[in-house]
Coordinates of C-alpha atoms in Angstrom, one line a residue:
M1 CA 79.4 -81.8 26.4
A2 CA 75.9 -80.6 24.8
M3 CA 75.2 -77.6 22.4
S4 CA 73.4 -75.3 23.9
G5 CA 70.5 -73.9 21.8
P6 CA 68.6 -70.6 21.4
P7 CA 67.9 -68.8 24.8
S8 CA 64.3 -70.6 26.1
S9 CA 62.0 -68.6 28.5
R10 CA 61.4 -71.5 30.6
R11 CA 65.1 -70.7 31.9
G12 CA 64.5 -67.3 33.3
R13 CA 66.0 -65.7 30.3
H14 CA 64.3 -63.2 28.4
R15 CA 63.8 -63.2 24.4
A16 CA 65.3 -61.0 21.9
P17 CA 63.6 -58.1 20.8
M18 CA 61.7 -58.3 17.6
A19 CA 62.6 -56.1 14.6
D20 CA 59.6 -56.4 12.7
I21 CA 57.3 -53.6 12.3
N22 CA 53.6 -54.2 13.0
V23 CA 51.7 -52.3 9.9
T24 CA 47.8 -53.6 11.1
P25 CA 47.3 -49.9 12.4
L26 CA 48.7 -48.4 8.9
V27 CA 46.6 -51.0 6.9
D28 CA 43.1 -50.4 9.2
V29 CA 44.2 -46.1 8.6
M30 CA 45.0 -46.7 4.7
L31 CA 41.4 -48.5 4.6
V32 CA 39.4 -46.0 6.2
L33 CA 41.0 -43.2 4.2
L34 CA 40.3 -45.3 1.3
I35 CA 36.6 -45.7 1.6
I36 CA 36.3 -41.9 2.4
F37 CA 38.1 -40.8 -0.8
M38 CA 35.8 -43.6 -2.8
V39 CA 32.6 -41.9 -0.7
T40 CA 33.2 -38.3 -1.5
A41 CA 35.3 -38.6 -4.8
P42 CA 31.8 -38.7 -6.9
L43 CA 30.5 -35.6 -5.2
L44 CA 33.6 -33.5 -6.2
V45 CA 33.1 -33.8 -9.8
T46 CA 30.5 -31.3 -10.3
G47 CA 30.8 -27.9 -9.3
V48 CA 27.6 -25.9 -10.3
P49 CA 24.6 -27.4 -8.5
V50 CA 22.3 -28.6 -11.6
N51 CA 19.3 -30.9 -11.3
L52 CA 20.0 -33.2 -14.5
P53 CA 17.1 -35.3 -15.9
E54 CA 17.4 -38.8 -15.8
T55 CA 17.7 -40.9 -19.1
R56 CA 18.3 -44.6 -20.0
A57 CA 21.1 -44.1 -22.4
K58 CA 24.9 -45.2 -21.9
G59 CA 27.8 -42.8 -20.9
L60 CA 30.4 -41.5 -23.8
D61 CA 33.8 -42.9 -24.1
Q62 CA 35.8 -39.7 -23.7
D63 CA 39.7 -39.4 -24.6
Q64 CA 40.2 -35.8 -23.5
K65 CA 39.2 -33.5 -20.7
P66 CA 35.7 -32.2 -22.1
T67 CA 34.8 -28.3 -21.3
V68 CA 31.9 -28.3 -19.4
V69 CA 28.8 -25.8 -19.8
S70 CA 26.6 -25.6 -17.2
I71 CA 22.9 -23.6 -16.8
D72 CA 21.5 -23.6 -13.6
R73 CA 18.2 -23.3 -12.2
D74 CA 18.2 -19.4 -12.3
G75 CA 19.4 -19.8 -15.9
G76 CA 23.0 -18.9 -14.9
V77 CA 25.8 -20.0 -17.8
F78 CA 28.8 -21.6 -16.4
I79 CA 32.0 -22.5 -18.4
D80 CA 33.6 -25.2 -16.0
D81 CA 33.0 -23.5 -12.7
A82 CA 33.3 -19.9 -13.7
Q83 CA 29.6 -18.1 -13.7
I84 CA 29.9 -15.6 -17.2
S85 CA 27.4 -13.3 -18.6
D86 CA 25.4 -13.8 -21.8
A87 CA 27.4 -11.0 -23.2
E88 CA 30.5 -13.0 -22.5
L89 CA 29.6 -16.1 -24.0
P90 CA 30.2 -15.9 -27.5
G91 CA 34.1 -14.6 -27.0
R92 CA 34.4 -17.5 -24.2
L93 CA 33.7 -20.0 -26.6
A94 CA 35.5 -18.4 -29.1
E95 CA 38.5 -18.9 -26.9
I96 CA 38.3 -22.4 -26.4
M97 CA 38.0 -23.0 -30.6
S98 CA 40.7 -20.8 -30.8
A99 CA 42.8 -23.0 -28.1
H100 CA 42.2 -26.1 -30.0
A101 CA 42.6 -24.7 -33.4
G102 CA 45.9 -26.9 -34.4
K103 CA 44.0 -30.3 -33.6
E104 CA 42.4 -32.2 -35.9
E105 CA 39.3 -33.2 -33.8
P106 CA 37.0 -30.7 -32.4
P107 CA 37.0 -29.9 -28.2
Q108 CA 34.4 -31.8 -26.6
I109 CA 31.8 -29.9 -24.9
F110 CA 29.6 -31.3 -22.0
L111 CA 26.6 -29.4 -21.9
R112 CA 24.7 -29.6 -18.3
A113 CA 21.2 -27.9 -17.9
D114 CA 18.4 -28.0 -14.9
K115 CA 15.8 -29.9 -16.1
G116 CA 13.3 -27.2 -15.1
L117 CA 15.0 -24.8 -17.2
D118 CA 12.6 -23.6 -20.2
Y119 CA 13.8 -25.1 -23.7
G120 CA 14.3 -21.6 -25.4
R121 CA 17.4 -21.0 -22.7
V122 CA 19.1 -24.5 -23.4
M123 CA 18.5 -23.8 -27.2
L124 CA 20.1 -20.1 -26.6
V125 CA 23.2 -21.8 -25.7
M126 CA 23.5 -24.1 -28.1
G127 CA 23.1 -21.9 -30.6
E128 CA 25.8 -20.0 -29.1
L129 CA 27.9 -23.4 -29.5
N130 CA 27.1 -24.2 -32.9
R131 CA 28.0 -20.5 -33.6
A132 CA 31.3 -20.8 -32.6
G133 CA 32.2 -23.9 -34.3
L134 CA 31.7 -26.2 -31.3
N135 CA 29.7 -28.9 -32.8
K136 CA 30.7 -31.8 -30.4
V137 CA 28.3 -31.6 -27.7
A138 CA 26.9 -33.9 -25.2
L139 CA 24.0 -33.2 -23.2
V140 CA 24.3 -34.5 -19.6
S141 CA 21.8 -36.6 -17.9
T142 CA 21.4 -38.7 -14.8
G143 CA 20.7 -42.7 -15.2
T144 CA 17.4 -43.9 -14.3
E145 CA 17.7 -46.3 -11.1
D146 CA 15.4 -48.8 -12.1
G147 CA 16.8 -49.1 -16.0
G148 CA 13.0 -47.8 -16.9
A149 CA 12.2 -44.8 -18.8
S150 CA 11.6 -41.8 -16.3
R151 CA 7.8 -40.5 -16.1
G152 CA 7.1 -36.9 -16.0
S153 CA 4.3 -35.1 -14.5
E154 CA 1.5 -35.0 -16.8

């Protein structure tokens, strides 16, 4: 008497259904979503449109999330994404400083200013930052693509 093996398709019998899940479509969808998020994530970082100047300086290491103060092309001042008036600026900066009163390091401020602005307007905001005691200020710029110094119109 011979032992019978698994059913063969040659004899006309059907194979047992496969119990594995086909994950190829899932992987395809996940890779497309990954690419979409990688492309759109840098666009979501800034909320206020500012034409930043270019520089060859390296980026800063940061331990905590900084407060972003932006000055747009028209001279409007924004703290993070909320626009404030010049009269409200000292009070809001004092609130930021008082929120970090118990910590040993002062809060980090990122100052983003449009490159077409008047120097006096930027210095007015920097003066208010200094008066509020916020002395850890980083000026935000974009890097040059070729690594060389950027040229302005002469």
